[in-house]
Coordinates of C-alpha atoms in Angstrom, one line a residue:
M776 CA 51.2 -66.4 -66.8
K777 CA 47.1 -66.2 -67.1
L778 CA 45.4 -68.9 -64.9
M779 CA 42.2 -68.2 -65.0
L780 CA 39.7 -66.8 -67.8
D781 CA 38.0 -63.6 -66.6
I782 CA 33.9 -62.5 -67.0
P783 CA 33.4 -58.7 -67.6
V784 CA 30.3 -57.7 -65.6
N785 CA 28.4 -55.0 -66.7
L786 CA 28.4 -53.0 -63.5
P787 CA 25.5 -50.4 -61.8
T788 CA 26.6 -47.5 -61.7
R789 CA 25.6 -46.5 -58.3
Q790 CA 26.6 -49.6 -56.2
I791 CA 25.4 -51.6 -53.3
G792 CA 25.9 -50.2 -49.5
Y793 CA 25.5 -50.7 -46.0
G794 CA 22.3 -48.2 -45.7
D795 CA 20.7 -50.3 -48.8
N796 CA 17.9 -52.2 -48.0
I797 CA 18.4 -56.1 -49.7
M798 CA 16.5 -58.8 -50.3
A799 CA 17.1 -62.0 -51.8
I800 CA 14.8 -64.6 -53.7
G801 CA 15.9 -68.1 -54.4
S802 CA 16.7 -71.4 -55.1
C803 CA 19.6 -72.5 -52.2
F804 CA 22.7 -70.5 -53.5
T805 CA 20.9 -67.3 -52.4
E806 CA 21.3 -68.6 -49.2
H807 CA 25.2 -68.0 -49.7
I808 CA 25.0 -64.3 -51.2
G809 CA 22.3 -63.1 -49.0
G810 CA 23.1 -65.0 -45.9
R811 CA 25.9 -64.0 -45.9
L812 CA 25.6 -60.3 -46.7
Q813 CA 23.2 -61.1 -43.4
Q814 CA 26.0 -62.4 -41.2
L815 CA 28.0 -59.0 -42.1
K816 CA 25.3 -56.5 -41.0
F817 CA 24.2 -56.2 -44.1
Q818 CA 20.1 -55.3 -43.9
V819 CA 18.6 -58.3 -45.9
L820 CA 15.7 -60.0 -46.3
S821 CA 16.6 -63.6 -47.0
N822 CA 14.0 -65.9 -49.0
P823 CA 10.3 -65.0 -47.3
N824 CA 9.1 -68.3 -49.1
G825 CA 12.1 -70.5 -47.9
I826 CA 13.9 -71.7 -50.9
L827 CA 13.2 -71.5 -54.6
F828 CA 14.5 -73.0 -57.7
D829 CA 11.4 -72.6 -60.5
P830 CA 10.7 -68.4 -62.3
L831 CA 7.1 -69.1 -61.9
S832 CA 7.4 -70.3 -57.8
V833 CA 9.6 -67.1 -57.8
C834 CA 7.2 -64.5 -59.3
S835 CA 4.0 -66.0 -57.6
S836 CA 6.3 -65.8 -54.2
L837 CA 7.1 -62.2 -55.3
L838 CA 3.4 -60.8 -56.5
S839 CA 2.0 -62.0 -53.6
Y840 CA 3.9 -60.0 -51.4
L841 CA 2.9 -56.8 -52.9
E842 CA -0.7 -58.0 -52.3
P843 CA 0.3 -58.9 -49.9
K844 CA -1.6 -62.1 -50.2
Q845 CA -2.6 -64.0 -46.4
Y846 CA -2.8 -67.5 -45.9
I847 CA -6.2 -69.8 -45.2
A848 CA -6.2 -72.5 -43.7
A849 CA -7.3 -74.2 -47.2
D850 CA -3.9 -73.3 -48.6
L851 CA -2.6 -75.8 -46.3
L852 CA -2.3 -79.6 -46.1
Y853 CA -1.9 -81.9 -44.3
L854 CA 1.1 -84.9 -44.9
N855 CA 4.2 -87.0 -43.4
E856 CA 2.1 -85.3 -40.0
L857 CA 3.1 -81.8 -40.6
W858 CA 0.8 -78.9 -41.6
Q859 CA 2.4 -77.8 -44.7
S860 CA 2.1 -75.5 -47.5
W861 CA 3.2 -75.8 -51.4
Q862 CA 4.2 -72.2 -51.9
H863 CA 6.6 -72.8 -48.3
H864 CA 10.0 -74.8 -47.6
S865 CA 9.0 -77.0 -45.6
A866 CA 10.8 -74.8 -42.6
F867 CA 6.9 -73.3 -42.7
S868 CA 5.5 -76.4 -41.8
G869 CA 4.3 -77.7 -38.4
I870 CA 3.0 -79.3 -36.2
N871 CA 0.0 -77.0 -34.9
Q872 CA -2.0 -75.4 -38.4
Q873 CA -2.7 -71.8 -36.3
E874 CA 0.8 -71.9 -35.7
V875 CA 2.1 -73.0 -39.4
L876 CA -0.3 -69.6 -41.2
A877 CA 0.1 -67.4 -38.2
K878 CA 4.9 -67.8 -39.2
I879 CA 3.6 -68.1 -43.4
N880 CA 1.6 -64.6 -42.6
Q881 CA 4.1 -62.8 -40.7
S882 CA 7.1 -63.2 -43.5
Q883 CA 4.2 -62.4 -45.8
F884 CA 3.5 -58.9 -43.8
E885 CA 7.3 -57.6 -43.2
A886 CA 7.9 -59.3 -47.3
H887 CA 5.5 -56.5 -48.7
G888 CA 7.0 -54.1 -46.3
F889 CA 10.3 -54.2 -47.1
L890 CA 9.5 -54.8 -50.9
K891 CA 7.8 -52.0 -51.5
K892 CA 11.3 -49.7 -49.2
A893 CA 14.1 -52.4 -51.5
D894 CA 16.6 -50.4 -52.4
W895 CA 18.2 -54.4 -54.0
L896 CA 16.9 -57.7 -54.8
I897 CA 19.2 -60.5 -55.5
I898 CA 16.6 -63.1 -57.6
T899 CA 18.8 -66.7 -58.1
L900 CA 17.2 -69.4 -60.4
G901 CA 18.1 -72.8 -60.5
S902 CA 15.9 -75.0 -62.4
S903 CA 13.8 -74.4 -65.7
F904 CA 11.2 -77.6 -64.1
S905 CA 8.3 -76.8 -62.4
Y906 CA 6.4 -78.8 -60.8
Q907 CA 1.8 -78.7 -60.8
L908 CA -0.8 -81.0 -58.9
V909 CA -2.3 -83.8 -60.8
Q910 CA -5.7 -83.3 -59.2
N911 CA -6.5 -79.6 -60.3
A912 CA -3.4 -78.5 -61.6
L913 CA -1.9 -76.5 -58.7
P914 CA 1.6 -74.5 -59.4
V915 CA 3.6 -76.2 -56.4
A916 CA 6.6 -74.9 -55.2
N917 CA 7.8 -77.7 -53.0
C918 CA 6.8 -81.6 -53.1
H919 CA 7.0 -82.0 -49.9
R920 CA 8.2 -85.2 -50.4
A921 CA 4.8 -86.4 -51.5
P922 CA 4.3 -89.7 -53.2
G923 CA 6.1 -88.8 -57.6
Q924 CA 2.4 -89.5 -58.7
W925 CA 1.3 -86.8 -57.1
F926 CA 2.5 -84.3 -59.4
N927 CA 2.8 -83.4 -63.2
K928 CA 6.5 -82.1 -64.4
H929 CA 7.1 -79.4 -66.5
L930 CA 10.3 -78.3 -68.4
S931 CA 8.7 -74.7 -69.1
G932 CA 9.5 -72.7 -72.4
M933 CA 11.4 -70.0 -73.3
D934 CA 8.7 -68.3 -73.5
E935 CA 7.3 -69.0 -70.9
I936 CA 9.7 -67.8 -68.6
K937 CA 10.4 -64.8 -70.7
S938 CA 6.6 -64.3 -69.9
A939 CA 6.2 -64.8 -65.7
L940 CA 9.4 -62.8 -65.3
E941 CA 8.4 -59.4 -67.3
G942 CA 5.3 -59.6 -66.1
C943 CA 6.4 -59.4 -61.8
I944 CA 8.9 -57.2 -62.8
S945 CA 6.8 -54.9 -64.4
R946 CA 4.5 -55.1 -61.1
L947 CA 7.5 -54.6 -58.9
L948 CA 9.4 -51.2 -60.8
Q949 CA 5.1 -50.0 -60.7
A950 CA 5.7 -50.6 -56.6
N951 CA 8.8 -49.4 -56.0
P952 CA 10.6 -47.6 -59.4
A953 CA 13.6 -47.4 -57.2
L954 CA 14.4 -50.5 -57.1
K955 CA 17.1 -52.2 -58.6
I956 CA 17.1 -56.8 -59.2
I957 CA 20.2 -58.1 -59.6
F958 CA 19.8 -62.3 -61.3
T959 CA 22.0 -64.7 -61.0
I960 CA 21.2 -68.7 -61.7
S961 CA 22.6 -70.6 -59.9
P962 CA 25.2 -73.3 -60.6
V963 CA 24.3 -75.9 -58.6
R964 CA 23.3 -78.8 -60.8
H965 CA 20.0 -80.4 -61.0
I966 CA 21.6 -84.0 -62.4
R967 CA 18.1 -85.9 -60.7
D968 CA 16.6 -84.1 -64.1
G969 CA 19.5 -85.5 -66.1
V970 CA 23.1 -83.8 -67.4
V971 CA 21.9 -83.0 -70.3
E972 CA 18.4 -82.3 -68.6
N973 CA 20.2 -79.7 -66.5
N974 CA 21.7 -77.7 -68.7
R975 CA 18.8 -77.2 -71.4
S976 CA 17.2 -75.9 -67.8
K977 CA 20.2 -73.7 -67.1
A978 CA 20.4 -72.7 -70.1
R979 CA 16.5 -71.4 -70.6
L980 CA 16.8 -69.8 -68.1
I981 CA 20.0 -67.5 -68.8
E982 CA 18.6 -66.8 -72.2
A983 CA 15.5 -65.1 -71.0
V984 CA 17.2 -63.4 -68.1
H985 CA 19.7 -61.9 -70.5
S986 CA 16.4 -60.9 -73.0
M987 CA 15.2 -58.8 -70.3
I988 CA 18.9 -57.3 -68.8
E989 CA 19.3 -55.9 -72.6
K990 CA 16.2 -53.8 -72.5
N991 CA 16.1 -52.3 -69.2
A992 CA 18.7 -50.5 -67.5
Q993 CA 17.9 -51.2 -63.6
L994 CA 18.7 -55.0 -64.3
F995 CA 22.2 -56.7 -63.7
Y996 CA 23.7 -60.3 -63.8
F997 CA 25.9 -61.8 -62.1
P998 CA 28.0 -64.2 -63.3
A999 CA 28.0 -66.7 -60.5
Y1000 CA 26.4 -69.2 -62.9
E1001 CA 29.5 -69.0 -65.3
W1002 CA 31.9 -68.3 -62.3
V1003 CA 32.0 -72.3 -61.0
I1004 CA 31.2 -73.8 -64.0
D1005 CA 33.3 -71.8 -66.7
V1006 CA 36.2 -70.9 -63.9
L1007 CA 36.5 -72.7 -61.3
R1008 CA 35.7 -76.0 -64.3
D1009 CA 37.4 -79.0 -61.0
H1010 CA 35.5 -80.9 -59.2
R1011 CA 37.4 -80.1 -56.1
Y1012 CA 35.2 -77.4 -55.7
Y1013 CA 32.3 -79.5 -55.3
D1014 CA 30.9 -81.1 -52.5
I1015 CA 31.1 -85.2 -52.0
D1016 CA 28.2 -84.9 -54.0
L1017 CA 29.5 -83.6 -57.4
V1018 CA 26.3 -80.8 -57.1
H1019 CA 26.9 -78.5 -54.5
P1020 CA 30.0 -75.6 -54.8
N1021 CA 31.6 -76.1 -51.8
F1022 CA 33.0 -73.9 -49.2
A1023 CA 35.9 -72.8 -51.7
A1024 CA 33.6 -72.6 -54.2
T1025 CA 30.8 -70.3 -53.1
Q1026 CA 33.3 -68.2 -50.8
F1027 CA 35.1 -67.1 -53.9
V1028 CA 32.1 -66.6 -55.8
F1029 CA 31.1 -64.1 -53.1
E1030 CA 34.5 -62.4 -53.3
K1031 CA 33.9 -61.8 -56.7
F1032 CA 30.2 -60.4 -56.0
V1033 CA 30.9 -58.1 -53.3
E1034 CA 34.2 -57.0 -56.0
Q1035 CA 31.3 -56.3 -59.1
F1036 CA 28.8 -55.2 -56.6
I1037 CA 29.5 -53.9 -53.7
N1038 CA 30.6 -50.4 -53.5
P1039 CA 34.5 -49.6 -51.8
G1040 CA 33.5 -47.7 -48.5
S1041 CA 31.1 -50.6 -47.6
A1042 CA 33.9 -53.4 -48.7
A1043 CA 36.5 -51.7 -46.5
L1044 CA 33.9 -51.8 -43.1
M1045 CA 32.6 -55.1 -44.1
K1046 CA 36.2 -56.7 -42.6
E1047 CA 36.0 -54.5 -39.5
V1048 CA 33.2 -56.3 -39.4
Q1049 CA 34.5 -59.9 -39.9
Q1050 CA 36.7 -59.0 -37.4
L1051 CA 34.2 -58.4 -34.7
I1052 CA 32.4 -60.9 -35.9
T1053 CA 35.0 -63.4 -35.4
A1054 CA 36.4 -62.1 -31.4
S1055 CA 32.7 -62.7 -30.2
N1056 CA 32.8 -66.0 -31.5
H1057 CA 35.9 -65.9 -29.4
K1058 CA 35.8 -69.2 -26.9
S1059 CA 37.8 -69.4 -24.0
F1060 CA 39.3 -71.9 -22.4
H1061 CA 39.9 -70.1 -19.2
P1062 CA 37.0 -66.8 -19.0
E1063 CA 38.1 -66.1 -15.5
T1064 CA 42.0 -65.3 -16.2
Q1065 CA 42.2 -61.5 -16.0
A1066 CA 44.0 -61.5 -20.2
H1067 CA 40.3 -62.8 -21.3
Q1068 CA 38.5 -59.8 -19.1
Q1069 CA 41.1 -57.1 -20.8
F1070 CA 40.2 -59.1 -24.0
R1071 CA 37.9 -58.4 -23.6
Q1072 CA 36.6 -55.1 -22.2
L1073 CA 38.8 -53.8 -25.7
Q1074 CA 36.7 -56.3 -28.1
L1075 CA 33.8 -54.2 -26.3
Q1076 CA 35.0 -50.3 -26.7
K1077 CA 35.7 -51.1 -30.7
I1078 CA 32.3 -52.4 -30.7
M1079 CA 30.9 -49.5 -29.2
D1080 CA 33.2 -46.2 -31.2
F1081 CA 32.3 -48.6 -34.3
Q1082 CA 28.6 -48.4 -33.7
A1083 CA 28.9 -44.2 -32.6
K1084 CA 31.0 -43.7 -36.1
Y1085 CA 28.4 -46.6 -38.4
P1086 CA 24.9 -46.3 -36.1
H1087 CA 23.4 -47.9 -39.2
I1088 CA 25.3 -51.0 -39.1
D1089 CA 23.8 -53.1 -36.3
L1090 CA 26.7 -54.7 -33.9
S1091 CA 24.3 -54.9 -30.9
K1092 CA 24.0 -58.8 -30.9
E1093 CA 28.1 -58.3 -30.7
E1094 CA 27.9 -55.6 -28.1
K1095 CA 25.7 -58.1 -26.0
F1096 CA 28.3 -60.7 -25.6
F1097 CA 31.4 -59.0 -24.0

């Protein structure tokens, strides 16, 4: 009996491997894919601006890495006792203005260098809704819990989204002609916009992305949205807020990503890496016993043997632990 739909995917002729550089940018679902790859020791730079939701903010950030843009004091605001950037997640906010600027500009510098040599860029779009400051029409990537009346909310049209993405992709491929780009649409529902409005928003993102993929062989689509919405379907795959996919759902989607976009050799290595990481997370109740010391020596030897065979996979943290 067949119990779930199959979703065909247009696979790249060359899949992702452990030697590749991968940048991931976009919504919180980016953190699930990029973060998981990072945990498994792939070379990943994830969200240099922090979490971003709308395509206009994603494109603006990517173009700022190409320059690279350097932020100055005038680009920050002081709100809720913190210095903050309208273009960055609150993870970059802080009490000291110069420290905030230094953190942002260091991230810009790292993103600039990484993007020029990246083999893959994973873009996860979450919403077609964007925000602008009423005062000066400045586009805002993060509202930082400022009063709602400070902003104009805007549902981007199809032409607006396509124009922003096409212009951004063109610039990226000029700077890095070998770059391959995987688009995904976040399955997280933006219910605060309204159920119907969320569906309109997602539909525009899906159509805009596919209109570009059809014209460019370096662009691909991973159906994270469809795996959750059309295959898993049940609310048991969501967190208690009924909006965010839970661990079971995100793990399922990640396994599909590995199956479709990671080359078989690297997929096999991922299992070995996971075993070594799991061993390093083991906490002994009796670390002074001979049995535990033997366990540590055995794991250390396994790591050293693995590193000698695959020097491009960094297990220095695990080696130091043992």
